[in-house]
Short mmCIF file of C-alpha atoms in Angstrom, two decimals:
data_model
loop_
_atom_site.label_atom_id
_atom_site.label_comp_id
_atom_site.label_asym_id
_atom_site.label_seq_id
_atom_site.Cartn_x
_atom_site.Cartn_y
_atom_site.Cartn_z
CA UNK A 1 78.08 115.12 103.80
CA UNK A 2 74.92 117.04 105.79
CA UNK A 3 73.65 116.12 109.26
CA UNK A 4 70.19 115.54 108.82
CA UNK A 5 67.94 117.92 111.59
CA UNK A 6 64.54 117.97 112.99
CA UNK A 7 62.28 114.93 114.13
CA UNK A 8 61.97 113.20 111.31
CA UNK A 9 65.15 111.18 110.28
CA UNK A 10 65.17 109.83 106.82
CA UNK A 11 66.86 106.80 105.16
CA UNK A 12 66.97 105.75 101.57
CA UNK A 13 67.67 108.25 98.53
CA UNK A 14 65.61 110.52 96.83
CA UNK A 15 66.24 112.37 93.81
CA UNK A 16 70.02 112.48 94.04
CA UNK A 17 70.54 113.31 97.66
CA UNK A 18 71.29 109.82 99.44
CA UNK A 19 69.78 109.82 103.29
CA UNK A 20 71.60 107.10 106.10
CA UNK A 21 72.16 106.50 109.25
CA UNK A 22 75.85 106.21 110.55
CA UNK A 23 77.64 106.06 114.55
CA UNK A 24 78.03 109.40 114.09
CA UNK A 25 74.10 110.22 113.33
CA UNK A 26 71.81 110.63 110.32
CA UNK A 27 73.31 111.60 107.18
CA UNK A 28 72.86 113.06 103.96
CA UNK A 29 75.28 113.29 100.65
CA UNK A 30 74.44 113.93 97.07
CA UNK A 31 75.38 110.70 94.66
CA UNK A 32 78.02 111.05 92.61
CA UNK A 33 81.19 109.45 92.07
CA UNK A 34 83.05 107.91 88.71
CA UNK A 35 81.21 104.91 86.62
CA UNK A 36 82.14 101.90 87.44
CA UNK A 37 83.65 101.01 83.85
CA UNK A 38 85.55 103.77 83.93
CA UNK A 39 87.32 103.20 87.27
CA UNK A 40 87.75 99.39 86.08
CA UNK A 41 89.92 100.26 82.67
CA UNK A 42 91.00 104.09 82.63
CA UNK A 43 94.57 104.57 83.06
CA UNK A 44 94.04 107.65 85.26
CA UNK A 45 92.41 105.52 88.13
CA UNK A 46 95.74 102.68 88.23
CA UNK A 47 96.73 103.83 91.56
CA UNK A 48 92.93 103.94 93.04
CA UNK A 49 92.52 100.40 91.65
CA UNK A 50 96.16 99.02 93.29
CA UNK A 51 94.85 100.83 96.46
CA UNK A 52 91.69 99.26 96.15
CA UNK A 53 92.88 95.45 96.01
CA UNK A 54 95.31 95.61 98.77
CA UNK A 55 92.63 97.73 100.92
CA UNK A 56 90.45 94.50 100.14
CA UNK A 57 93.48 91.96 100.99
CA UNK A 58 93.59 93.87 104.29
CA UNK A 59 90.33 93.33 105.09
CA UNK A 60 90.39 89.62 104.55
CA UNK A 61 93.37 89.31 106.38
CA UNK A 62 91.95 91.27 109.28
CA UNK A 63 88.83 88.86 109.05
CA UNK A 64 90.37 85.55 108.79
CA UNK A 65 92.69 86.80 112.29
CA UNK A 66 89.54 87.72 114.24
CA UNK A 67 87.92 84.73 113.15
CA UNK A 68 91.08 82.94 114.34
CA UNK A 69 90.17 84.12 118.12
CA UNK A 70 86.70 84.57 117.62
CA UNK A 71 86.08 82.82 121.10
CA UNK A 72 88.19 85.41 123.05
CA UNK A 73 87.12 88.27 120.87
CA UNK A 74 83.54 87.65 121.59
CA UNK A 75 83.52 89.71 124.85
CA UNK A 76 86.36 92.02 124.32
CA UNK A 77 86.46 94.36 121.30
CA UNK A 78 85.53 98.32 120.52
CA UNK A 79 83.31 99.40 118.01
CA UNK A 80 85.35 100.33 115.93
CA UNK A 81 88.24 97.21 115.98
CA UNK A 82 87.57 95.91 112.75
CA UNK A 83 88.34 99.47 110.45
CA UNK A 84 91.58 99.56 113.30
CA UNK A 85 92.59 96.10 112.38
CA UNK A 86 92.23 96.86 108.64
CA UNK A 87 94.20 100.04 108.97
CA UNK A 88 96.89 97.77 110.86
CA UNK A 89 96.72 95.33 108.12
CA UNK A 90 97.35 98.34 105.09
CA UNK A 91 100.53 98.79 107.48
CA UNK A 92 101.85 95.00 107.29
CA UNK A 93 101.01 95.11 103.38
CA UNK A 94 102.65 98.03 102.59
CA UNK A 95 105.14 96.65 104.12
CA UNK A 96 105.98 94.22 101.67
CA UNK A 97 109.03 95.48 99.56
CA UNK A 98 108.83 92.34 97.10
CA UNK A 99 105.72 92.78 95.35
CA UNK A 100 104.52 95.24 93.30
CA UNK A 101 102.25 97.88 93.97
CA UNK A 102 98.51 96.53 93.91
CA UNK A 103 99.73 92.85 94.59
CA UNK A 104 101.43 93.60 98.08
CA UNK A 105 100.51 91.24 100.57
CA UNK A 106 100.94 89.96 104.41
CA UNK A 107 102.92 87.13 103.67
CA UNK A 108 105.38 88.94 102.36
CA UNK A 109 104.60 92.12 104.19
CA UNK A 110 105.59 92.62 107.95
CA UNK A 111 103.29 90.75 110.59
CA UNK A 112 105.15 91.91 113.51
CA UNK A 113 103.98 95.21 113.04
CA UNK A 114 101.00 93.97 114.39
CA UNK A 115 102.34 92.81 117.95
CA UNK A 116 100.87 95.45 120.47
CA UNK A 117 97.33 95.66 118.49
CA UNK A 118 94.46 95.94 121.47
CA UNK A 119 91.06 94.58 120.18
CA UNK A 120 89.46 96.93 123.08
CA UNK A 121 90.23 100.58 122.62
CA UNK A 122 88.07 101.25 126.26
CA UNK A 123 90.36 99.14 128.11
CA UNK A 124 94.00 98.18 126.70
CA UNK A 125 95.81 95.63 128.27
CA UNK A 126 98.67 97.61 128.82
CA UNK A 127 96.94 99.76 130.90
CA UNK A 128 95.06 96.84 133.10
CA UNK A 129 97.90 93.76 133.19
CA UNK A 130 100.84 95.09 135.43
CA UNK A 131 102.17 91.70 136.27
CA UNK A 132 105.23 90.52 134.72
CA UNK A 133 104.92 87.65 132.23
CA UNK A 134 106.72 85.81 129.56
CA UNK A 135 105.56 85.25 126.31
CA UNK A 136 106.80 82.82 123.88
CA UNK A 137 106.46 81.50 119.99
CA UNK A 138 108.34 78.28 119.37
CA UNK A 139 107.98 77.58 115.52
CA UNK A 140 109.79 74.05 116.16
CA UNK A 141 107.06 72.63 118.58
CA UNK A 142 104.28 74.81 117.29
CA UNK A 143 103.73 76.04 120.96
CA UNK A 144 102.60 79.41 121.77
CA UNK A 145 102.99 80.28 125.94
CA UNK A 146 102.71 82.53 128.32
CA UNK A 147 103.92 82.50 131.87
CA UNK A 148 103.16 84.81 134.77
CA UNK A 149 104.71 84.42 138.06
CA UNK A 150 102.44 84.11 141.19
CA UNK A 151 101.11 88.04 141.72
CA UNK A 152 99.01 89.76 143.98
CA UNK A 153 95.47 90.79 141.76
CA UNK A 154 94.08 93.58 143.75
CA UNK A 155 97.83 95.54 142.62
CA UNK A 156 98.65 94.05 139.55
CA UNK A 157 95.29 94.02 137.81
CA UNK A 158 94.00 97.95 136.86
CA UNK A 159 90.19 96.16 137.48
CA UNK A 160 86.77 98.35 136.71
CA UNK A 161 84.21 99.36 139.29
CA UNK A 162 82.06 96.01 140.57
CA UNK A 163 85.08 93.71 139.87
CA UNK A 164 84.97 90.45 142.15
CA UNK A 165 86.65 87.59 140.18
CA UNK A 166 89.01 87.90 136.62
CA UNK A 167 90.52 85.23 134.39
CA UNK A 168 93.65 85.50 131.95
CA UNK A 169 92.77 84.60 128.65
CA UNK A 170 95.03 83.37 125.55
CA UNK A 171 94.71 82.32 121.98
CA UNK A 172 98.06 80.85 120.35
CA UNK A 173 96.83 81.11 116.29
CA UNK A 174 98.60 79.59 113.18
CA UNK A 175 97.15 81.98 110.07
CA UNK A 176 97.15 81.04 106.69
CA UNK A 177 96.20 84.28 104.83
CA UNK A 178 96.46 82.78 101.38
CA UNK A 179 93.93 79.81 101.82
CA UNK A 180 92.06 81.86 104.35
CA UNK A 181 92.17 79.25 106.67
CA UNK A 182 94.17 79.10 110.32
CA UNK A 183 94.84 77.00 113.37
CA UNK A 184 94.27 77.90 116.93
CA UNK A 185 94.16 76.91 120.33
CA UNK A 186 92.95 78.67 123.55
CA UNK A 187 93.49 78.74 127.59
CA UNK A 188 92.30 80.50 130.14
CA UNK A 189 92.66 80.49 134.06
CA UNK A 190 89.93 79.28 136.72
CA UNK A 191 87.99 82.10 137.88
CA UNK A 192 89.95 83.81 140.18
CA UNK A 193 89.28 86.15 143.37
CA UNK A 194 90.02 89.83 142.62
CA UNK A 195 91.73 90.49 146.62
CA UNK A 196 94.77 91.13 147.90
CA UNK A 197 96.02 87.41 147.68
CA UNK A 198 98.81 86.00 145.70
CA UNK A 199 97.76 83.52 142.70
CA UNK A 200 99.47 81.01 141.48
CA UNK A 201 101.73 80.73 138.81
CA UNK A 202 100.07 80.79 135.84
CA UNK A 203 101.33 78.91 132.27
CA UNK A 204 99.18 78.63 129.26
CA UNK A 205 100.82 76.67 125.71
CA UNK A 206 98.77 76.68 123.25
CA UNK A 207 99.40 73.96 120.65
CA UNK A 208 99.53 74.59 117.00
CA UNK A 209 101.38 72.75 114.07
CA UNK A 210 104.87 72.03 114.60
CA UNK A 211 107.29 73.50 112.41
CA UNK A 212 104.88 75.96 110.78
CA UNK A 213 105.94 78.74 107.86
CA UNK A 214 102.53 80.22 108.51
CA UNK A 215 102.20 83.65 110.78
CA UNK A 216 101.92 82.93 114.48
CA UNK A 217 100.18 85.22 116.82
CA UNK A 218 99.68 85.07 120.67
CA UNK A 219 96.36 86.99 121.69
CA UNK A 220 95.90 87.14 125.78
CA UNK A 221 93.17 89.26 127.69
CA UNK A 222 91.50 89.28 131.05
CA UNK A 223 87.58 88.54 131.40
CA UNK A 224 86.15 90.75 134.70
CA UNK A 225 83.16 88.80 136.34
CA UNK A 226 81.35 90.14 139.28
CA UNK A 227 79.82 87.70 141.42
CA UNK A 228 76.14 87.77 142.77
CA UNK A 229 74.60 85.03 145.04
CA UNK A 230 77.65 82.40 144.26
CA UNK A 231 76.85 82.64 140.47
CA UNK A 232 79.49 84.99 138.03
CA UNK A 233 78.18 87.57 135.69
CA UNK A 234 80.40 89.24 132.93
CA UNK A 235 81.07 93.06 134.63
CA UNK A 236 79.32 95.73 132.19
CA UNK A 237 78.62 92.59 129.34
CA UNK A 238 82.56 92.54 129.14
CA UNK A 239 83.06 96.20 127.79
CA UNK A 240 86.03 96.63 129.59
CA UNK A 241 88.02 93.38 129.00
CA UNK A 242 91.28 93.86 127.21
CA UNK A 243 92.71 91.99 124.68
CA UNK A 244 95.73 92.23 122.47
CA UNK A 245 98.41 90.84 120.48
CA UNK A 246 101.16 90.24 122.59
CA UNK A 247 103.59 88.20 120.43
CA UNK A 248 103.72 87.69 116.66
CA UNK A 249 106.33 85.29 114.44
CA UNK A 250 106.01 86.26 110.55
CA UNK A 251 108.80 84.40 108.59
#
């Protein structure tokens, strides 16, 4: 591919030189590539067609997770989670050692591999939530918990410039990447003073079904507020809330 230079910036194609605009500036490539039939039946292209269905199962199955904790993802994720998540997901697929390749899957892949995952590359929780915590996934009851011990913020939380107030934030999820369907529940703490004083212990269980064979994911993040004439505003439109994947139960 060419950068495109000069003033004017170009999008659409002409002749056979395709012009576009990408994060990483205005482009140009020639068109090319294999016809579509060809890719579809030819022998030669098996592999790029196995690759291409379980690059597409990853992608669903990254979807129907986000959407799963939409409410908590809404102010904490990078620009470029989604292709991260994806690329996690070709992980758990591959994976599987019980399918064959080009019908690989999540179900039968490894889930776990996505505990750890952070949904915001700018701020990871790891490197923001220093306070000790428990985290738990009880398939019998369906509930999905964390617990953190009363802690002083001001040392415990790694907060951004203009921070006044935080919450803790979780999302206990049930996913069913076959039907493409899921069920979740979320918590989150009373808006709490930034300072040097101790909170109170903090316990979130998040209810899903009871005795589940479905993945099971705990998500928990921190929301930074700063506030201005008694009312709270989201610090920097929530760029630098974390958010990950703390726990994960596959089967």
């Amino acid at each position: 591919m060419a950068q495109q230079k000069g003033i004017i910036k170009l999008r659409g194609t002409i002749g056979d030189i395709t012009f576009y605009k990408t994060k990483d500036g205005h482009l140009a490539r020639e068109k090319g590539g294999i016809d579509a039939k060809r890719m579809a039946t030819d022998p030669a292209f098996q592999r790029t067609r196995e690759n291409g269905a379980e690059f597409g199962r990853a992608g669903k199955a990254g979807k129907i997770l986000r959407s799963s904790i939409r409410t908590l993802l809404l102010n904490a994720a990078d620009s470029r989670m989604v292709s991260r998540l994806t690329q996690s997901m070709i992980k758990v697929i591959q994976a599987d050692l019980i399918s064959i390749r080009g019908l690989r899957n999540v179900i039968d892949g490894e889930a776990e591999l996505l505990a750890g995952f952070e949904f915001n590359i700018k701020s990871t929780l790891g490197s923001t939530l220093f306070a000790e915590y428990t985290k738990t996934i009880n398939r019998v009851t369906g509930e999905i918990s964390i617990t953190i011990a009363p802690f002083v913020p001001a040392n415990m939380i790694a907060a951004p410039s203009g921070t006044t107030h935080f919450k803790i934030i979780s999302a206990g999820t049930e996913v069913d990447f076959e039907a493409e369907t899921f069920v979740s529940a979320n918590n989150e703490t009373a808006t709490l003073p930034w300072n040097m004083l101790p909170t109170v212990a903090i316990s979130h269980i998040n209810a899903v079904t009871a005795n589940s064979t479905k993945p099971l994911f705990l998500a928990v993040g921190i929301e930074f507020f700063q506030e201005v004439n008694g009312q709270f505003y989201a610090l920097k439109n929530g760029s630098y809330n974390p958010l990950a994947l703390v726990a994960v139960s596959g089967l």
